[in-house]
Amino acid sequence: MRIMIKGGVWKNTEDEILKAAVMKYGKNQWARISSLLVRKSAKQCKARWYEWLDPSIKR
């Protein structure tokens, strides 16, 4: 039995999927969004959005 550990470095394709999913499902459906990303949890998706991808972040 293999144990799958979620995580790892975010890939560009995963970022694009996350962006599209947030636009489609909104910022409250993290479990649904994470189901589209095999290697990421809902908590990881939410953190990635709010810490890195959210367009309202001032850089």
JSON list of N, CA and C in Angstrom, two decimals:
[
{"chain": "A", "resi": 1, "resn": "MET", "atom": "N", "xyz": [0.84, -1.18, 0.00]},
{"chain": "A", "resi": 1, "resn": "MET", "atom": "CA", "xyz": [0.00, 0.00, 0.00]},
{"chain": "A", "resi": 1, "resn": "MET", "atom": "C", "xyz": [0.89, 1.25, 0.00]},
{"chain": "A", "resi": 2, "resn": "ARG", "atom": "N", "xyz": [0.67, 2.10, -0.98]},
{"chain": "A", "resi": 2, "resn": "ARG", "atom": "CA", "xyz": [1.45, 3.34, -1.06]},
{"chain": "A", "resi": 2, "resn": "ARG", "atom": "C", "xyz": [0.71, 4.45, -0.34]},
{"chain": "A", "resi": 3, "resn": "ILE", "atom": "N", "xyz": [1.44, 5.24, 0.40]},
{"chain": "A", "resi": 3, "resn": "ILE", "atom": "CA", "xyz": [0.86, 6.39, 1.08]},
{"chain": "A", "resi": 3, "resn": "ILE", "atom": "C", "xyz": [1.22, 7.62, 0.26]},
{"chain": "A", "resi": 4, "resn": "MET", "atom": "N", "xyz": [0.21, 8.35, -0.14]},
{"chain": "A", "resi": 4, "resn": "MET", "atom": "CA", "xyz": [0.42, 9.55, -0.96]},
{"chain": "A", "resi": 4, "resn": "MET", "atom": "C", "xyz": [0.47, 10.77, -0.06]},
{"chain": "A", "resi": 5, "resn": "ILE", "atom": "N", "xyz": [1.57, 11.46, -0.08]},
{"chain": "A", "resi": 5, "resn": "ILE", "atom": "CA", "xyz": [1.71, 12.69, 0.69]},
{"chain": "A", "resi": 5, "resn": "ILE", "atom": "C", "xyz": [1.44, 13.86, -0.25]},
{"chain": "A", "resi": 6, "resn": "LYS", "atom": "N", "xyz": [0.50, 14.68, 0.14]},
{"chain": "A", "resi": 6, "resn": "LYS", "atom": "CA", "xyz": [0.17, 15.83, -0.70]},
{"chain": "A", "resi": 6, "resn": "LYS", "atom": "C", "xyz": [1.18, 16.94, -0.47]},
{"chain": "A", "resi": 7, "resn": "GLY", "atom": "N", "xyz": [1.46, 17.65, -1.53]},
{"chain": "A", "resi": 7, "resn": "GLY", "atom": "CA", "xyz": [2.36, 18.79, -1.38]},
{"chain": "A", "resi": 7, "resn": "GLY", "atom": "C", "xyz": [3.37, 18.86, -2.50]},
{"chain": "A", "resi": 8, "resn": "GLY", "atom": "N", "xyz": [4.51, 19.38, -2.16]},
{"chain": "A", "resi": 8, "resn": "GLY", "atom": "CA", "xyz": [5.55, 19.58, -3.16]},
{"chain": "A", "resi": 8, "resn": "GLY", "atom": "C", "xyz": [5.49, 20.97, -3.74]},
{"chain": "A", "resi": 9, "resn": "VAL", "atom": "N", "xyz": [6.40, 21.21, -4.65]},
{"chain": "A", "resi": 9, "resn": "VAL", "atom": "CA", "xyz": [6.50, 22.52, -5.30]},
{"chain": "A", "resi": 9, "resn": "VAL", "atom": "C", "xyz": [5.31, 22.72, -6.23]},
{"chain": "A", "resi": 10, "resn": "TRP", "atom": "N", "xyz": [4.79, 23.94, -6.22]},
{"chain": "A", "resi": 10, "resn": "TRP", "atom": "CA", "xyz": [3.68, 24.26, -7.11]},
{"chain": "A", "resi": 10, "resn": "TRP", "atom": "C", "xyz": [4.21, 24.42, -8.54]},
{"chain": "A", "resi": 11, "resn": "LYS", "atom": "N", "xyz": [3.53, 23.79, -9.48]},
{"chain": "A", "resi": 11, "resn": "LYS", "atom": "CA", "xyz": [3.89, 23.89, -10.90]},
{"chain": "A", "resi": 11, "resn": "LYS", "atom": "C", "xyz": [3.03, 24.98, -11.54]},
{"chain": "A", "resi": 12, "resn": "ASN", "atom": "N", "xyz": [3.50, 25.49, -12.67]},
{"chain": "A", "resi": 12, "resn": "ASN", "atom": "CA", "xyz": [2.75, 26.53, -13.39]},
{"chain": "A", "resi": 12, "resn": "ASN", "atom": "C", "xyz": [1.36, 26.05, -13.78]},
{"chain": "A", "resi": 13, "resn": "THR", "atom": "N", "xyz": [1.26, 24.80, -14.19]},
{"chain": "A", "resi": 13, "resn": "THR", "atom": "CA", "xyz": [-0.05, 24.27, -14.59]},
{"chain": "A", "resi": 13, "resn": "THR", "atom": "C", "xyz": [-1.00, 24.22, -13.40]},
{"chain": "A", "resi": 14, "resn": "GLU", "atom": "N", "xyz": [-0.47, 23.88, -12.23]},
{"chain": "A", "resi": 14, "resn": "GLU", "atom": "CA", "xyz": [-1.31, 23.84, -11.02]},
{"chain": "A", "resi": 14, "resn": "GLU", "atom": "C", "xyz": [-1.78, 25.25, -10.65]},
{"chain": "A", "resi": 15, "resn": "ASP", "atom": "N", "xyz": [-0.91, 26.23, -10.81]},
{"chain": "A", "resi": 15, "resn": "ASP", "atom": "CA", "xyz": [-1.29, 27.62, -10.55]},
{"chain": "A", "resi": 15, "resn": "ASP", "atom": "C", "xyz": [-2.42, 28.05, -11.49]},
{"chain": "A", "resi": 16, "resn": "GLU", "atom": "N", "xyz": [-2.30, 27.68, -12.75]},
{"chain": "A", "resi": 16, "resn": "GLU", "atom": "CA", "xyz": [-3.33, 28.06, -13.73]},
{"chain": "A", "resi": 16, "resn": "GLU", "atom": "C", "xyz": [-4.66, 27.39, -13.41]},
{"chain": "A", "resi": 17, "resn": "ILE", "atom": "N", "xyz": [-4.62, 26.12, -13.04]},
{"chain": "A", "resi": 17, "resn": "ILE", "atom": "CA", "xyz": [-5.84, 25.40, -12.65]},
{"chain": "A", "resi": 17, "resn": "ILE", "atom": "C", "xyz": [-6.46, 26.06, -11.43]},
{"chain": "A", "resi": 18, "resn": "LEU", "atom": "N", "xyz": [-5.62, 26.42, -10.46]},
{"chain": "A", "resi": 18, "resn": "LEU", "atom": "CA", "xyz": [-6.11, 27.07, -9.24]},
{"chain": "A", "resi": 18, "resn": "LEU", "atom": "C", "xyz": [-6.78, 28.40, -9.56]},
{"chain": "A", "resi": 19, "resn": "LYS", "atom": "N", "xyz": [-6.14, 29.21, -10.41]},
{"chain": "A", "resi": 19, "resn": "LYS", "atom": "CA", "xyz": [-6.72, 30.51, -10.79]},
{"chain": "A", "resi": 19, "resn": "LYS", "atom": "C", "xyz": [-8.08, 30.33, -11.45]},
{"chain": "A", "resi": 20, "resn": "ALA", "atom": "N", "xyz": [-8.16, 29.40, -12.40]},
{"chain": "A", "resi": 20, "resn": "ALA", "atom": "CA", "xyz": [-9.41, 29.17, -13.11]},
{"chain": "A", "resi": 20, "resn": "ALA", "atom": "C", "xyz": [-10.50, 28.65, -12.17]},
{"chain": "A", "resi": 21, "resn": "ALA", "atom": "N", "xyz": [-10.12, 27.77, -11.26]},
{"chain": "A", "resi": 21, "resn": "ALA", "atom": "CA", "xyz": [-11.09, 27.20, -10.32]},
{"chain": "A", "resi": 21, "resn": "ALA", "atom": "C", "xyz": [-11.62, 28.25, -9.36]},
{"chain": "A", "resi": 22, "resn": "VAL", "atom": "N", "xyz": [-10.76, 29.16, -8.92]},
{"chain": "A", "resi": 22, "resn": "VAL", "atom": "CA", "xyz": [-11.21, 30.23, -8.02]},
{"chain": "A", "resi": 22, "resn": "VAL", "atom": "C", "xyz": [-12.18, 31.15, -8.76]},
{"chain": "A", "resi": 23, "resn": "MET", "atom": "N", "xyz": [-11.90, 31.43, -10.02]},
{"chain": "A", "resi": 23, "resn": "MET", "atom": "CA", "xyz": [-12.81, 32.26, -10.81]},
{"chain": "A", "resi": 23, "resn": "MET", "atom": "C", "xyz": [-14.17, 31.57, -10.99]},
{"chain": "A", "resi": 24, "resn": "LYS", "atom": "N", "xyz": [-14.15, 30.25, -11.15]},
{"chain": "A", "resi": 24, "resn": "LYS", "atom": "CA", "xyz": [-15.39, 29.50, -11.37]},
{"chain": "A", "resi": 24, "resn": "LYS", "atom": "C", "xyz": [-16.16, 29.25, -10.08]},
{"chain": "A", "resi": 25, "resn": "TYR", "atom": "N", "xyz": [-15.47, 28.81, -9.02]},
{"chain": "A", "resi": 25, "resn": "TYR", "atom": "CA", "xyz": [-16.14, 28.37, -7.79]},
{"chain": "A", "resi": 25, "resn": "TYR", "atom": "C", "xyz": [-16.11, 29.40, -6.66]},
{"chain": "A", "resi": 26, "resn": "GLY", "atom": "N", "xyz": [-15.28, 30.42, -6.77]},
{"chain": "A", "resi": 26, "resn": "GLY", "atom": "CA", "xyz": [-15.19, 31.42, -5.71]},
{"chain": "A", "resi": 26, "resn": "GLY", "atom": "C", "xyz": [-14.16, 31.04, -4.66]},
{"chain": "A", "resi": 27, "resn": "LYS", "atom": "N", "xyz": [-14.06, 31.89, -3.63]},
{"chain": "A", "resi": 27, "resn": "LYS", "atom": "CA", "xyz": [-13.02, 31.74, -2.61]},
{"chain": "A", "resi": 27, "resn": "LYS", "atom": "C", "xyz": [-13.49, 30.97, -1.39]},
{"chain": "A", "resi": 28, "resn": "ASN", "atom": "N", "xyz": [-14.63, 30.30, -1.47]},
{"chain": "A", "resi": 28, "resn": "ASN", "atom": "CA", "xyz": [-15.15, 29.54, -0.32]},
{"chain": "A", "resi": 28, "resn": "ASN", "atom": "C", "xyz": [-15.26, 28.05, -0.60]},
{"chain": "A", "resi": 29, "resn": "GLN", "atom": "N", "xyz": [-14.87, 27.62, -1.78]},
{"chain": "A", "resi": 29, "resn": "GLN", "atom": "CA", "xyz": [-15.03, 26.22, -2.18]},
{"chain": "A", "resi": 29, "resn": "GLN", "atom": "C", "xyz": [-13.68, 25.51, -2.28]},
{"chain": "A", "resi": 30, "resn": "TRP", "atom": "N", "xyz": [-12.85, 25.62, -1.25]},
{"chain": "A", "resi": 30, "resn": "TRP", "atom": "CA", "xyz": [-11.48, 25.09, -1.33]},
{"chain": "A", "resi": 30, "resn": "TRP", "atom": "C", "xyz": [-11.44, 23.58, -1.47]},
{"chain": "A", "resi": 31, "resn": "ALA", "atom": "N", "xyz": [-12.37, 22.86, -0.86]},
{"chain": "A", "resi": 31, "resn": "ALA", "atom": "CA", "xyz": [-12.39, 21.40, -0.99]},
{"chain": "A", "resi": 31, "resn": "ALA", "atom": "C", "xyz": [-12.68, 21.01, -2.44]},
{"chain": "A", "resi": 32, "resn": "ARG", "atom": "N", "xyz": [-13.62, 21.69, -3.05]},
{"chain": "A", "resi": 32, "resn": "ARG", "atom": "CA", "xyz": [-13.95, 21.42, -4.46]},
{"chain": "A", "resi": 32, "resn": "ARG", "atom": "C", "xyz": [-12.77, 21.76, -5.36]},
{"chain": "A", "resi": 33, "resn": "ILE", "atom": "N", "xyz": [-12.14, 22.90, -5.11]},
{"chain": "A", "resi": 33, "resn": "ILE", "atom": "CA", "xyz": [-10.99, 23.33, -5.90]},
{"chain": "A", "resi": 33, "resn": "ILE", "atom": "C", "xyz": [-9.84, 22.34, -5.76]},
{"chain": "A", "resi": 34, "resn": "SER", "atom": "N", "xyz": [-9.57, 21.89, -4.54]},
{"chain": "A", "resi": 34, "resn": "SER", "atom": "CA", "xyz": [-8.45, 20.97, -4.32]},
{"chain": "A", "resi": 34, "resn": "SER", "atom": "C", "xyz": [-8.71, 19.61, -4.96]},
{"chain": "A", "resi": 35, "resn": "SER", "atom": "N", "xyz": [-9.97, 19.26, -5.19]},
{"chain": "A", "resi": 35, "resn": "SER", "atom": "CA", "xyz": [-10.27, 17.99, -5.85]},
{"chain": "A", "resi": 35, "resn": "SER", "atom": "C", "xyz": [-9.78, 17.99, -7.30]},
{"chain": "A", "resi": 36, "resn": "LEU", "atom": "N", "xyz": [-9.56, 19.16, -7.86]},
{"chain": "A", "resi": 36, "resn": "LEU", "atom": "CA", "xyz": [-9.04, 19.27, -9.23]},
{"chain": "A", "resi": 36, "resn": "LEU", "atom": "C", "xyz": [-7.52, 19.12, -9.27]},
{"chain": "A", "resi": 37, "resn": "LEU", "atom": "N", "xyz": [-6.89, 19.28, -8.11]},
{"chain": "A", "resi": 37, "resn": "LEU", "atom": "CA", "xyz": [-5.43, 19.20, -8.00]},
{"chain": "A", "resi": 37, "resn": "LEU", "atom": "C", "xyz": [-5.08, 17.99, -7.14]},
{"chain": "A", "resi": 38, "resn": "VAL", "atom": "N", "xyz": [-4.66, 16.92, -7.77]},
{"chain": "A", "resi": 38, "resn": "VAL", "atom": "CA", "xyz": [-4.43, 15.65, -7.08]},
{"chain": "A", "resi": 38, "resn": "VAL", "atom": "C", "xyz": [-3.44, 15.77, -5.93]},
{"chain": "A", "resi": 39, "resn": "ARG", "atom": "N", "xyz": [-2.41, 16.57, -6.10]},
{"chain": "A", "resi": 39, "resn": "ARG", "atom": "CA", "xyz": [-1.32, 16.62, -5.11]},
{"chain": "A", "resi": 39, "resn": "ARG", "atom": "C", "xyz": [-1.49, 17.71, -4.06]},
{"chain": "A", "resi": 40, "resn": "LYS", "atom": "N", "xyz": [-2.61, 18.42, -4.06]},
{"chain": "A", "resi": 40, "resn": "LYS", "atom": "CA", "xyz": [-2.77, 19.55, -3.14]},
{"chain": "A", "resi": 40, "resn": "LYS", "atom": "C", "xyz": [-4.03, 19.41, -2.28]},
{"chain": "A", "resi": 41, "resn": "SER", "atom": "N", "xyz": [-3.92, 19.85, -1.03]},
{"chain": "A", "resi": 41, "resn": "SER", "atom": "CA", "xyz": [-5.06, 19.84, -0.12]},
{"chain": "A", "resi": 41, "resn": "SER", "atom": "C", "xyz": [-5.81, 21.17, -0.22]},
{"chain": "A", "resi": 42, "resn": "ALA", "atom": "N", "xyz": [-6.99, 21.21, 0.37]},
{"chain": "A", "resi": 42, "resn": "ALA", "atom": "CA", "xyz": [-7.78, 22.45, 0.38]},
{"chain": "A", "resi": 42, "resn": "ALA", "atom": "C", "xyz": [-7.01, 23.55, 1.10]},
{"chain": "A", "resi": 43, "resn": "LYS", "atom": "N", "xyz": [-6.36, 23.20, 2.19]},
{"chain": "A", "resi": 43, "resn": "LYS", "atom": "CA", "xyz": [-5.59, 24.17, 2.97]},
{"chain": "A", "resi": 43, "resn": "LYS", "atom": "C", "xyz": [-4.43, 24.74, 2.14]},
{"chain": "A", "resi": 44, "resn": "GLN", "atom": "N", "xyz": [-3.76, 23.87, 1.38]},
{"chain": "A", "resi": 44, "resn": "GLN", "atom": "CA", "xyz": [-2.65, 24.32, 0.53]},
{"chain": "A", "resi": 44, "resn": "GLN", "atom": "C", "xyz": [-3.15, 25.24, -0.58]},
{"chain": "A", "resi": 45, "resn": "CYS", "atom": "N", "xyz": [-4.29, 24.91, -1.17]},
{"chain": "A", "resi": 45, "resn": "CYS", "atom": "CA", "xyz": [-4.85, 25.74, -2.24]},
{"chain": "A", "resi": 45, "resn": "CYS", "atom": "C", "xyz": [-5.21, 27.13, -1.71]},
{"chain": "A", "resi": 46, "resn": "LYS", "atom": "N", "xyz": [-5.86, 27.16, -0.56]},
{"chain": "A", "resi": 46, "resn": "LYS", "atom": "CA", "xyz": [-6.24, 28.44, 0.03]},
{"chain": "A", "resi": 46, "resn": "LYS", "atom": "C", "xyz": [-5.01, 29.29, 0.35]},
{"chain": "A", "resi": 47, "resn": "ALA", "atom": "N", "xyz": [-4.00, 28.67, 0.93]},
{"chain": "A", "resi": 47, "resn": "ALA", "atom": "CA", "xyz": [-2.77, 29.39, 1.28]},
{"chain": "A", "resi": 47, "resn": "ALA", "atom": "C", "xyz": [-2.09, 29.91, 0.02]},
{"chain": "A", "resi": 48, "resn": "ARG", "atom": "N", "xyz": [-2.01, 29.09, -1.02]},
{"chain": "A", "resi": 48, "resn": "ARG", "atom": "CA", "xyz": [-1.37, 29.51, -2.27]},
{"chain": "A", "resi": 48, "resn": "ARG", "atom": "C", "xyz": [-2.09, 30.71, -2.86]},
{"chain": "A", "resi": 49, "resn": "TRP", "atom": "N", "xyz": [-3.41, 30.68, -2.84]},
{"chain": "A", "resi": 49, "resn": "TRP", "atom": "CA", "xyz": [-4.19, 31.79, -3.39]},
{"chain": "A", "resi": 49, "resn": "TRP", "atom": "C", "xyz": [-3.94, 33.08, -2.62]},
{"chain": "A", "resi": 50, "resn": "TYR", "atom": "N", "xyz": [-4.12, 33.03, -1.31]},
{"chain": "A", "resi": 50, "resn": "TYR", "atom": "CA", "xyz": [-4.04, 34.25, -0.51]},
{"chain": "A", "resi": 50, "resn": "TYR", "atom": "C", "xyz": [-2.62, 34.76, -0.31]},
{"chain": "A", "resi": 51, "resn": "GLU", "atom": "N", "xyz": [-1.63, 33.89, -0.41]},
{"chain": "A", "resi": 51, "resn": "GLU", "atom": "CA", "xyz": [-0.25, 34.31, -0.19]},
{"chain": "A", "resi": 51, "resn": "GLU", "atom": "C", "xyz": [0.51, 34.62, -1.48]},
{"chain": "A", "resi": 52, "resn": "TRP", "atom": "N", "xyz": [0.00, 34.17, -2.62]},
{"chain": "A", "resi": 52, "resn": "TRP", "atom": "CA", "xyz": [0.80, 34.30, -3.84]},
{"chain": "A", "resi": 52, "resn": "TRP", "atom": "C", "xyz": [0.01, 34.71, -5.08]},
{"chain": "A", "resi": 53, "resn": "LEU", "atom": "N", "xyz": [-1.14, 34.12, -5.33]},
{"chain": "A", "resi": 53, "resn": "LEU", "atom": "CA", "xyz": [-1.82, 34.30, -6.62]},
{"chain": "A", "resi": 53, "resn": "LEU", "atom": "C", "xyz": [-2.92, 35.36, -6.65]},
{"chain": "A", "resi": 54, "resn": "ASP", "atom": "N", "xyz": [-3.46, 35.71, -5.51]},
{"chain": "A", "resi": 54, "resn": "ASP", "atom": "CA", "xyz": [-4.56, 36.67, -5.45]},
{"chain": "A", "resi": 54, "resn": "ASP", "atom": "C", "xyz": [-4.16, 37.98, -6.14]},
{"chain": "A", "resi": 55, "resn": "PRO", "atom": "N", "xyz": [-4.92, 38.41, -7.15]},
{"chain": "A", "resi": 55, "resn": "PRO", "atom": "CA", "xyz": [-4.56, 39.63, -7.89]},
{"chain": "A", "resi": 55, "resn": "PRO", "atom": "C", "xyz": [-4.57, 40.90, -7.03]},
{"chain": "A", "resi": 56, "resn": "SER", "atom": "N", "xyz": [-5.23, 40.87, -5.89]},
{"chain": "A", "resi": 56, "resn": "SER", "atom": "CA", "xyz": [-5.28, 42.07, -5.04]},
{"chain": "A", "resi": 56, "resn": "SER", "atom": "C", "xyz": [-4.02, 42.25, -4.19]},
{"chain": "A", "resi": 57, "resn": "ILE", "atom": "N", "xyz": [-3.09, 41.30, -4.25]},
{"chain": "A", "resi": 57, "resn": "ILE", "atom": "CA", "xyz": [-1.83, 41.42, -3.51]},
{"chain": "A", "resi": 57, "resn": "ILE", "atom": "C", "xyz": [-0.99, 42.52, -4.15]},
{"chain": "A", "resi": 58, "resn": "LYS", "atom": "N", "xyz": [-0.50, 43.42, -3.33]},
{"chain": "A", "resi": 58, "resn": "LYS", "atom": "CA", "xyz": [0.38, 44.48, -3.83]},
{"chain": "A", "resi": 58, "resn": "LYS", "atom": "C", "xyz": [1.82, 44.00, -3.74]},
{"chain": "A", "resi": 59, "resn": "ARG", "atom": "N", "xyz": [2.52, 44.00, -4.86]},
{"chain": "A", "resi": 59, "resn": "ARG", "atom": "CA", "xyz": [3.92, 43.55, -4.89]},
{"chain": "A", "resi": 59, "resn": "ARG", "atom": "C", "xyz": [4.84, 44.71, -5.17]}
]
